[in-house]
Short mmCIF file of C-alpha atoms in Angstrom, two decimals:
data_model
loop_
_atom_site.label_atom_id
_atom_site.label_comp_id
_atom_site.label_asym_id
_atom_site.label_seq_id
_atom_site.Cartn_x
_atom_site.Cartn_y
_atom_site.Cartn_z
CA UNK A 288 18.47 -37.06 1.73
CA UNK A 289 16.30 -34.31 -0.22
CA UNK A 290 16.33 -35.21 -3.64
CA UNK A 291 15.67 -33.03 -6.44
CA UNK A 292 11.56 -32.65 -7.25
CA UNK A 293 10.50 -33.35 -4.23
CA UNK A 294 10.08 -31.35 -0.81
CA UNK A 295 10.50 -31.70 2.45
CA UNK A 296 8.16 -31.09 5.44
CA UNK A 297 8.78 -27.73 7.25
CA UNK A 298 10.91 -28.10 10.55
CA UNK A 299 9.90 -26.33 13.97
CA UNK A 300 10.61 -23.09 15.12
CA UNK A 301 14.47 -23.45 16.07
CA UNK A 302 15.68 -20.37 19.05
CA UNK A 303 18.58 -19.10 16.81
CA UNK A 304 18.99 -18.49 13.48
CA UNK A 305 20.84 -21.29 11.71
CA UNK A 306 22.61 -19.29 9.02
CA UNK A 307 23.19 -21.68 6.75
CA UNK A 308 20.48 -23.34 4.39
CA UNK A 309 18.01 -22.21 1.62
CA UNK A 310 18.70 -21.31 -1.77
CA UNK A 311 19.53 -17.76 -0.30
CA UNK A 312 22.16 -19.45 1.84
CA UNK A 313 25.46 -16.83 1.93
CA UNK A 314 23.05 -13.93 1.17
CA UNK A 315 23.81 -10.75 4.29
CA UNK A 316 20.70 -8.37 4.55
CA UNK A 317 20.28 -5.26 6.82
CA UNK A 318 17.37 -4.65 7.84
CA UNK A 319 16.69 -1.14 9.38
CA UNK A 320 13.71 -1.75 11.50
CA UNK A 321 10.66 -0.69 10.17
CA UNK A 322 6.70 -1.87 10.39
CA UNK A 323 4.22 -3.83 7.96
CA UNK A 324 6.12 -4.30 4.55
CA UNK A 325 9.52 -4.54 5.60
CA UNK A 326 9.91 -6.57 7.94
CA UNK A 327 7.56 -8.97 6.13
CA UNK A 328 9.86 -9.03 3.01
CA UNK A 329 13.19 -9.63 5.46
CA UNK A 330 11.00 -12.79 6.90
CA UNK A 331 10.51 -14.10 3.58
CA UNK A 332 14.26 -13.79 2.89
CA UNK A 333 15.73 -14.76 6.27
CA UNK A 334 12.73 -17.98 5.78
CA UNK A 335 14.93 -18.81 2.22
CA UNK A 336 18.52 -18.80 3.98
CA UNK A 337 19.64 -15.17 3.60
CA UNK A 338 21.63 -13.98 7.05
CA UNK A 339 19.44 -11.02 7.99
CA UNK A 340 20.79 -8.28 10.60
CA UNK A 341 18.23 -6.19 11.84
CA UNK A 342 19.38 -2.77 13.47
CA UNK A 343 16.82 -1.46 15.91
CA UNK A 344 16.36 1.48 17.41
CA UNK A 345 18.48 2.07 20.59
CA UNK A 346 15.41 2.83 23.08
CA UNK A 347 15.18 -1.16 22.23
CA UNK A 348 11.16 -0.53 21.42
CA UNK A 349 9.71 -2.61 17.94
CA UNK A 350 6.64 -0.64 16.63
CA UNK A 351 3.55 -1.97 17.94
CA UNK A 352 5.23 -4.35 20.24
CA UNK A 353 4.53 -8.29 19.42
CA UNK A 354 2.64 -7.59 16.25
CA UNK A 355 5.80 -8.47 14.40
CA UNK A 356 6.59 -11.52 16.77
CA UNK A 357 6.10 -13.52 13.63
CA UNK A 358 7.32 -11.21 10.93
CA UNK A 359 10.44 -10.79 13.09
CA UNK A 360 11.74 -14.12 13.44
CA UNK A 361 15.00 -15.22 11.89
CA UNK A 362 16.80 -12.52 12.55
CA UNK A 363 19.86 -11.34 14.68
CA UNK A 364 19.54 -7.69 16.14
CA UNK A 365 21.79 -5.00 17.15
CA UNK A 366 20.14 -1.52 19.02
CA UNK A 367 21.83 1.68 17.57
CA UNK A 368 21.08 5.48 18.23
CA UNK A 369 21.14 6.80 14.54
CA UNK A 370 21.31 10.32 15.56
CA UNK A 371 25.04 9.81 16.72
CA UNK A 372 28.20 9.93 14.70
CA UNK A 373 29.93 6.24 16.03
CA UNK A 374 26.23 4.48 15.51
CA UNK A 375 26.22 5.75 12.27
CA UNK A 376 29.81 4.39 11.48
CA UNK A 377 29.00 1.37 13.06
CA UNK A 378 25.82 0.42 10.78
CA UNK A 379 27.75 1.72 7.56
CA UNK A 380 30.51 -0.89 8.65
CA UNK A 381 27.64 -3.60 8.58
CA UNK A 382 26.16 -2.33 5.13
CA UNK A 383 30.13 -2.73 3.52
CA UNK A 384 29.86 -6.23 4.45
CA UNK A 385 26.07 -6.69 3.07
CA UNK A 386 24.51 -7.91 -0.02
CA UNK A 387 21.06 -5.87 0.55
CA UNK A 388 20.21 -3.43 2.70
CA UNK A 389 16.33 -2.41 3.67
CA UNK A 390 15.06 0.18 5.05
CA UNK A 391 11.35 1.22 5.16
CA UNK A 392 11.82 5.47 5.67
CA UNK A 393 10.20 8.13 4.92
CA UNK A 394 12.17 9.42 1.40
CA UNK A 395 14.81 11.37 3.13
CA UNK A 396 14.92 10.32 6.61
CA UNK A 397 17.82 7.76 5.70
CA UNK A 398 19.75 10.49 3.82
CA UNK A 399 19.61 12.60 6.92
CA UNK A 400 20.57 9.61 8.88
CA UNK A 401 23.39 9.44 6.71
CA UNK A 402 22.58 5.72 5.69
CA UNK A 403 21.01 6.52 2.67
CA UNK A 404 21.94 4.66 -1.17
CA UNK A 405 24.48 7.49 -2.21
CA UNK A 406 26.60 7.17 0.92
CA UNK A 407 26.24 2.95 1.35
CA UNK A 408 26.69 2.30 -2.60
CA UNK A 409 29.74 4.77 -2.46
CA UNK A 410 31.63 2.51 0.29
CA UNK A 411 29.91 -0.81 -1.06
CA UNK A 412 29.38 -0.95 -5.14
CA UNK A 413 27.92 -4.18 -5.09
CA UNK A 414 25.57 -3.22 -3.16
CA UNK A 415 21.65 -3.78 -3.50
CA UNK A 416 19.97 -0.86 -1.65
CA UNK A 417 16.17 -1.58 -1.45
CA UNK A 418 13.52 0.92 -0.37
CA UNK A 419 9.98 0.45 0.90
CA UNK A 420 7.79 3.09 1.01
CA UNK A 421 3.88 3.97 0.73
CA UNK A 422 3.74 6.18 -1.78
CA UNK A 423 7.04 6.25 -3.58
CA UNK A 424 9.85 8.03 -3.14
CA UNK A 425 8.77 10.95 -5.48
CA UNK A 426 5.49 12.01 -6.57
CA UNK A 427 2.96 14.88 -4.57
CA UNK A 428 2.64 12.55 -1.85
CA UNK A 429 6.06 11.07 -1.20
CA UNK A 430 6.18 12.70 2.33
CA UNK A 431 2.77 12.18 3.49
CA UNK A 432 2.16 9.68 5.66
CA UNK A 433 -0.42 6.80 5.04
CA UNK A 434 -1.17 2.90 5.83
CA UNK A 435 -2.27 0.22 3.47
CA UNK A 436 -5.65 1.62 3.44
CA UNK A 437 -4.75 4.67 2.43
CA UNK A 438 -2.53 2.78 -0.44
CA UNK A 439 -5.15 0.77 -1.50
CA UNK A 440 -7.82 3.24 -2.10
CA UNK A 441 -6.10 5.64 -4.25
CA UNK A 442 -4.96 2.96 -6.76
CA UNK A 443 -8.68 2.00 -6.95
CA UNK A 444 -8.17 -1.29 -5.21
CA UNK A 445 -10.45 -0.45 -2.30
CA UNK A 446 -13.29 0.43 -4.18
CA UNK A 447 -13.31 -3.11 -6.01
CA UNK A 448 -13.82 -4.93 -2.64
CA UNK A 449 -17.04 -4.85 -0.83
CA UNK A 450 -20.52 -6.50 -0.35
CA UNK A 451 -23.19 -4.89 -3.45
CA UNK A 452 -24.68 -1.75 -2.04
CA UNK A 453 -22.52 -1.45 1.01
CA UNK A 454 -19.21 0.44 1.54
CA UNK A 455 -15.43 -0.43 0.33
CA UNK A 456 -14.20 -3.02 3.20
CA UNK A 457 -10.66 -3.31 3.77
CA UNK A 458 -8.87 -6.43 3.11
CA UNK A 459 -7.20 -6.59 6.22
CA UNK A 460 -3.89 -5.26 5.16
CA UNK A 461 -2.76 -8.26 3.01
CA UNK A 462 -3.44 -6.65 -0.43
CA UNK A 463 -0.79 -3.18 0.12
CA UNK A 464 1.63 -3.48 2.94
CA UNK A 465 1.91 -7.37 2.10
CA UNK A 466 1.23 -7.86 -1.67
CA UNK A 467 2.11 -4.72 -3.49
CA UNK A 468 4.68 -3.90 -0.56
CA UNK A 469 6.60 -6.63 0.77
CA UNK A 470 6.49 -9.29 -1.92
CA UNK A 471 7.27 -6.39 -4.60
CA UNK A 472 9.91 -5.51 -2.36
CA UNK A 473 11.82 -9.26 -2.61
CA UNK A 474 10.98 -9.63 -6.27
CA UNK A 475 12.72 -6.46 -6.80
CA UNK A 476 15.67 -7.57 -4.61
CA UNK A 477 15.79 -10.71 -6.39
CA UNK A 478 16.13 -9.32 -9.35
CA UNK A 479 18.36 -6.71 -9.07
CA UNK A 480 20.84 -9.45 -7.49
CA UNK A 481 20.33 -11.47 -10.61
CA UNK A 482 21.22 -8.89 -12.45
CA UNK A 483 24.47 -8.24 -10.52
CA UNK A 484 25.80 -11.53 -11.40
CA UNK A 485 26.19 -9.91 -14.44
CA UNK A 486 27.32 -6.09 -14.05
CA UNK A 487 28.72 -6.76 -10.85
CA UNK A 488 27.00 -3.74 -9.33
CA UNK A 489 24.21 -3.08 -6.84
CA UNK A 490 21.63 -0.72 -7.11
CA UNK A 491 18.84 0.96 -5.56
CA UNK A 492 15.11 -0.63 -5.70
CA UNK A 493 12.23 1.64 -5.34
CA UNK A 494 9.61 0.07 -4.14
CA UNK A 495 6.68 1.52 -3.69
CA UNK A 496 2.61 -0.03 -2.19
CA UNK A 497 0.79 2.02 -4.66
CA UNK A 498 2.72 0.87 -7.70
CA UNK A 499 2.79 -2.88 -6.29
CA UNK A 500 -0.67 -2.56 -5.72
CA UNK A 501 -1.24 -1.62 -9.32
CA UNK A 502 0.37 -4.09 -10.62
CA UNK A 503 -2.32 -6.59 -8.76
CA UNK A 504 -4.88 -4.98 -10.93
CA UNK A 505 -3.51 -5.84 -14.27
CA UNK A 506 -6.25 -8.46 -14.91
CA UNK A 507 -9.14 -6.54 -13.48
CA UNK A 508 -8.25 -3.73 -15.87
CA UNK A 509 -8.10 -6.19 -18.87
CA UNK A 510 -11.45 -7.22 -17.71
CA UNK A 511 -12.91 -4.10 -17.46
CA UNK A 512 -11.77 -3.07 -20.71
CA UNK A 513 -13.41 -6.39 -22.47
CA UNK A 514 -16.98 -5.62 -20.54
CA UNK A 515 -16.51 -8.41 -18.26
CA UNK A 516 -16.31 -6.37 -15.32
CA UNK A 517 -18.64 -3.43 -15.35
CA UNK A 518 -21.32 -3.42 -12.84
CA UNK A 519 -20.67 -1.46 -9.26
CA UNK A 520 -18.50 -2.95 -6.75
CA UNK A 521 -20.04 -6.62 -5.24
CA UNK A 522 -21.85 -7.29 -8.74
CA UNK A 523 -19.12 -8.42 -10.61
CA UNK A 524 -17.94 -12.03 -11.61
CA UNK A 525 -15.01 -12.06 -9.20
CA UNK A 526 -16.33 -9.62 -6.39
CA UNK A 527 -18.79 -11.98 -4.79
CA UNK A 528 -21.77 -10.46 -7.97
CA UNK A 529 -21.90 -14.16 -9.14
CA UNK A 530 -23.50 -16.82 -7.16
CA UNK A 531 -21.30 -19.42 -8.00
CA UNK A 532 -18.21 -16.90 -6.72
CA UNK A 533 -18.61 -16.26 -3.49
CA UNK A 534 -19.86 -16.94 0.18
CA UNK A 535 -23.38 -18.33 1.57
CA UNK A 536 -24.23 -18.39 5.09
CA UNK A 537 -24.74 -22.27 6.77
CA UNK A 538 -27.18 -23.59 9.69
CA UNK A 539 -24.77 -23.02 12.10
CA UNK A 540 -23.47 -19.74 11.31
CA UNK A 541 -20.51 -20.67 9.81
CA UNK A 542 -19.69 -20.23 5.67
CA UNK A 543 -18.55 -21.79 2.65
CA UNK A 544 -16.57 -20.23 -0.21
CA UNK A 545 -17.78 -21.53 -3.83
CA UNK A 546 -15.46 -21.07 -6.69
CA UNK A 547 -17.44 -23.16 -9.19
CA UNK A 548 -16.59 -20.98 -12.61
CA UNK A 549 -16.47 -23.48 -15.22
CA UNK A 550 -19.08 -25.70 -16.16
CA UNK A 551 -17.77 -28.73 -14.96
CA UNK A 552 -17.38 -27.21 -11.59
CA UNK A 553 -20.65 -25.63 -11.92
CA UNK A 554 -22.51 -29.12 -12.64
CA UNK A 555 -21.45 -30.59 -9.42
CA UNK A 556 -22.02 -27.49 -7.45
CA UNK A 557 -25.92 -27.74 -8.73
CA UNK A 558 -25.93 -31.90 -8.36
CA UNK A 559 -24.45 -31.43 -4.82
CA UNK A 560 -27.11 -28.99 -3.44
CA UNK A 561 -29.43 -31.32 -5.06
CA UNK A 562 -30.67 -29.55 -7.64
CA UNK A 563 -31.34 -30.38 -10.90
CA UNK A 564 -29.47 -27.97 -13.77
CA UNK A 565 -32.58 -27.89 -16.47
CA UNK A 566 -34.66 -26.36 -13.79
CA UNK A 567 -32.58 -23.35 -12.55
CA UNK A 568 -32.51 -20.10 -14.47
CA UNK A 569 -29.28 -20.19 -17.02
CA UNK A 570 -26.56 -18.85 -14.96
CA UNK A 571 -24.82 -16.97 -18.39
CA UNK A 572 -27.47 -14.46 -17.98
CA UNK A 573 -26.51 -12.24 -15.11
CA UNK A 574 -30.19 -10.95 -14.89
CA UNK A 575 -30.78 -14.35 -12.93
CA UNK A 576 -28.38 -14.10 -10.93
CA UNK A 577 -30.26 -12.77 -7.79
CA UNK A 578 -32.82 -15.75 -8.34
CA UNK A 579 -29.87 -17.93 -8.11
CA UNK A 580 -28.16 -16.51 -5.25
CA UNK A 581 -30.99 -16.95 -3.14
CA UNK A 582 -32.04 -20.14 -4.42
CA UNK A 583 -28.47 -21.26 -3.24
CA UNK A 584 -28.76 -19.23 -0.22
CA UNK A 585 -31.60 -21.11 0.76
CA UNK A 586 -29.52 -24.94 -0.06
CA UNK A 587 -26.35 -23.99 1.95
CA UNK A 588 -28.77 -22.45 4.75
CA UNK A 589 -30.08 -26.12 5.67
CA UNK A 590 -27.18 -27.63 6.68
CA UNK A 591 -23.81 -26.87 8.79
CA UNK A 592 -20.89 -25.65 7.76
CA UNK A 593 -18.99 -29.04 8.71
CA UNK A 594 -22.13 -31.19 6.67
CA UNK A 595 -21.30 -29.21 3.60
CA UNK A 596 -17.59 -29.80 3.46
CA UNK A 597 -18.12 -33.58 4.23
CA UNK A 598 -21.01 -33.25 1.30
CA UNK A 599 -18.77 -31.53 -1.54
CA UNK A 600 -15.61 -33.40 -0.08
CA UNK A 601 -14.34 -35.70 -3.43
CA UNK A 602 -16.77 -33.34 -5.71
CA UNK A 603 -15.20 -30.83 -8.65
CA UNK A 604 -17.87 -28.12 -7.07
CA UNK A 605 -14.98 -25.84 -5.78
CA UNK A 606 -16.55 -25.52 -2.29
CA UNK A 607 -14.62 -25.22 1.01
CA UNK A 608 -15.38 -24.22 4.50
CA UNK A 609 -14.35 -20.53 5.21
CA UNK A 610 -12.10 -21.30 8.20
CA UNK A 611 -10.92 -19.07 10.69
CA UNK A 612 -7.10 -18.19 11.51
CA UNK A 613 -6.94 -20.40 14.15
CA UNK A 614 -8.84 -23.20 12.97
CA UNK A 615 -7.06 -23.38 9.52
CA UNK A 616 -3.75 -24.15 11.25
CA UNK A 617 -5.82 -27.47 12.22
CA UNK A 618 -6.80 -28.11 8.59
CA UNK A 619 -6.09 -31.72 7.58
CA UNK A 620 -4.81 -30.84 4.16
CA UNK A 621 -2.50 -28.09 5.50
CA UNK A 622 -1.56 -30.08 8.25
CA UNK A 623 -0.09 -32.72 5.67
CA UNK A 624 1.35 -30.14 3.82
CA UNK A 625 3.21 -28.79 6.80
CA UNK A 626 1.46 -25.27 5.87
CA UNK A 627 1.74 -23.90 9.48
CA UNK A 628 4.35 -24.88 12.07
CA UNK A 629 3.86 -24.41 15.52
CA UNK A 630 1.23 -22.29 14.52
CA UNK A 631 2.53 -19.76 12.27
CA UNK A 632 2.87 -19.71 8.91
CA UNK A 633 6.10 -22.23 7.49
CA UNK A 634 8.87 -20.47 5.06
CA UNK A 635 7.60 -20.32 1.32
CA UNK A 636 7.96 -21.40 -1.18
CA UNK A 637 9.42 -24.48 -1.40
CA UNK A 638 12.61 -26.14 -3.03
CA UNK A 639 13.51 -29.52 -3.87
CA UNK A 640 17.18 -29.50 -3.49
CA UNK A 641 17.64 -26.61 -1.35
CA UNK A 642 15.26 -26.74 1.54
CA UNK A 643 14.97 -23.72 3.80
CA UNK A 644 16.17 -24.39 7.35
CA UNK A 645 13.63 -23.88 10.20
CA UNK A 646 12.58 -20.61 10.92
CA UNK A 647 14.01 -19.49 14.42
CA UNK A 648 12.04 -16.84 16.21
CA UNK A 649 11.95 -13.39 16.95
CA UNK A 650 15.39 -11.77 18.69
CA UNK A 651 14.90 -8.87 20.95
CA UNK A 652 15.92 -5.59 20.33
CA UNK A 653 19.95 -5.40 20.95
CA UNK A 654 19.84 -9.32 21.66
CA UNK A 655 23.41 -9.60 19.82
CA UNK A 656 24.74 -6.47 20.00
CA UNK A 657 28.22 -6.98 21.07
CA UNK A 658 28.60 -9.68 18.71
CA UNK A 659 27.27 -7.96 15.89
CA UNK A 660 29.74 -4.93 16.25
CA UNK A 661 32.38 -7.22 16.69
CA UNK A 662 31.80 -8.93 13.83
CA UNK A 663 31.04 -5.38 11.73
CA UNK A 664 34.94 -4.39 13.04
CA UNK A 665 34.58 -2.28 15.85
CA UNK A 666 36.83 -2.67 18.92
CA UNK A 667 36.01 -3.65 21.97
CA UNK A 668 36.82 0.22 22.96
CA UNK A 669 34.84 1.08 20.84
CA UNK A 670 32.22 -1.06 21.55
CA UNK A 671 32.32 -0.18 25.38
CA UNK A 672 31.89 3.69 24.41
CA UNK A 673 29.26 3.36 22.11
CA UNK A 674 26.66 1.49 25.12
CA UNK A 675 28.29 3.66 27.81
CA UNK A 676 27.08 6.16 25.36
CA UNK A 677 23.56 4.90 24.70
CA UNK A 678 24.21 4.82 21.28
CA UNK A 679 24.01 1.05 21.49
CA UNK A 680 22.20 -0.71 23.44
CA UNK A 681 22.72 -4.51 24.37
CA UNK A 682 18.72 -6.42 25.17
CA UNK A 683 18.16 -7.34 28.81
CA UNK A 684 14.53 -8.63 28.66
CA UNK A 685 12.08 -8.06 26.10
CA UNK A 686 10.58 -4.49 26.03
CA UNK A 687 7.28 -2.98 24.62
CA UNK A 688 6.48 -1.30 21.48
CA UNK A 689 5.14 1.49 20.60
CA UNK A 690 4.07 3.11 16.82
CA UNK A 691 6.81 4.72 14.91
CA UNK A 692 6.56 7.59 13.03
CA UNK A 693 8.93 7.50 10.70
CA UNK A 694 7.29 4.42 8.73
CA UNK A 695 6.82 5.38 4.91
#
């Protein structure tokens, strides 16, 4: 039994979704299949318990094919033809019966779909209609399109990442489709749920990378305006600028991450590369930092990656090996912690009394179909017309993906 305060160990990948489970047990999502942000947020709630219908497109193709594989899982999937009338009636059926619906459009692609907030919250006041998009869904560049880079760079979070000297470097795509997009995207859905419990009405969550993103800045800005961070990009105290914040190369190749800000931290940083504190320049002086760096450079440079982290293991210095994808699902610590399972990344967070069930993977485009119109309240007529049609489409192996234009 799971008592509350404590946790249990993530389960294995299960090959259905359980549907019961997690604090956002009883919770029905549609998803309208989208790319990036979206379907990252819909993991994060189907991961917590929430029943989570995704309709895909009726060609059966996912956008960039198994890119998602991971972002996808947990779901059940229908394939519907949005461009014809009964599809259309079909997916509003499955939005009356929803909690949330997400979809990840350009601003007025769902309108013209006839799925938009105006037409689902009409049928379905309770409704919480949440909307992911790039830019916003007003503004001068609401119907351009764009990616996370793109994102990123306009709210000035590019330009604050990046070696000192050398270019902007993207950070992957974690910081806007992820960060700003997808987990402002729950929070938002979250909330305005909470906030039904009280009104006992939906309503529609903008959501929006560039304001997320901003929003991530809030303490760099603060710091900028105190004079603690006002040197170019790289030269700063959280940008890799101070040696005891950031990376150093190792024998081997490999590298080490130090995070040794306060003092305390600092001192066994300095007594672990065997150095001596009264005899290095005072780091509070940022015109020795350069002499520091490369004395440091020169320490971590003598000795492998794996030597360091058995050196500093059981030490306050803050350092730890900079581990590759693949090697960090092999990490002791997150091993114990149950951090990755089978591989991929476990549901998060974590609850003491309400433990989120097992993530099952990835259906395939139109996998339950049949079932899912069933359930929404079509016939069986109806049913049969709508795949005679090819405005449904039930899966019969896994197809490939290709991009999709429509993503916000």
């Amino acid at each position: 039994m799971n008592t509350p305060g404590t946790q249990q160990a993530p389960r294995a990948v299960t090959d259905v979704p359980e549907g019961s489970g997690g604090p956002l047990s009883g919770l029905r999502v549609v998803e309208f299949a989208g790319i990036g942000p979206v379907p990252f947020a819909c993991m994060m709630l189907a991961d917590l318990g929430a029943e989570v219908i995704r309709i895909d497109r009726a060609d059966g193709r996912r956008p960039f094919g198994g890119w998602h594989r991971v972002l996808d899982r947990g779901r059940r999937s229908l394939a519907l033809d949005l461009k014809d009338p009964g599809a259309v009636a079909a997916a509003l059926r499955l939005a009356d019966r929803a909690d949330v619906v997400v979809e990840g459009f350009r601003p007025g692609v769902a309108e013209r779909l006839g799925v938009g907030p105006e037409v689902c919250r009409a049928r379905n006041q309770a409704l919480v209609y949440a909307r992911m998009t790039g830019w916003g869904q007003d503004g001068p560049l609401a119907q351009a399109p764009g990616h996370d880079i793109n994102y990123i760079a306009l709210t000035g979070a590019l330009d604050a990442i990046g070696t000192s000297g050398g270019p902007p470097v993207p950070p992957v795509n974690l910081l806007g489709d992820f960060a700003g997009g997808g987990m402002l995207l729950v929070c938002g859905v979250l909330a305005a749920l909470q906030e039904r419990g009280t009104s006992g009405r939906g309503q529609t969550v903008d959501a929006a990378i560039v304001d997320g993103t901003a929003s991530l800045l809030g303490m760099l800005l603060a710091m900028r305006d105190e004079g603690a961070w006002n040197r170019p990009r790289g030269g700063n105290l959280l940008d890799g600028g101070a040696p005891y914040y950031t990376t150093y190369a190792c024998a081997d190749g490999e590298h080490v991450a130090v995070g040794a800000l306060e003092p305390r931290f600092y001192a066994d940083l300095v007594a672990g590369l065997g150095l001596a504190g009264d005899e290095i320049p005072d780091r509070t002086d940022e015109a020795n930092w350069p002499a520091l760096r490369a004395l440091f450079a020169a320490r971590f440079a003598a000795r492998t990656r794996a030597e360091w982290a058995a050196s500093f293991t059981g030490t306050q210095a803050c350092v730890t090996p900079v581990l590759s994808v693949r090697e960090a699902a092999r990490d002791p610590h997150l091993r114990a912690r149950g951090t990755y399972v089978d591989g991929v990344p476990a549901p998060a967070p974590r609850f003491g009394r309400t433990p989120a069930p097992p993530p099952a993977r990835a259906p395939r485009p139109g996998e339950h179909t049949r079932r899912l119109l069933r359930d929404g309240g079509c016939t069986e007529a109806e049913i049969g017309r709508l795949i005679a049609s090819g405005a449904a489409m039930e899966a019969d192996g896994t197809p490939d993906g290709t991009p999709d234009d429509t993503r916000a």
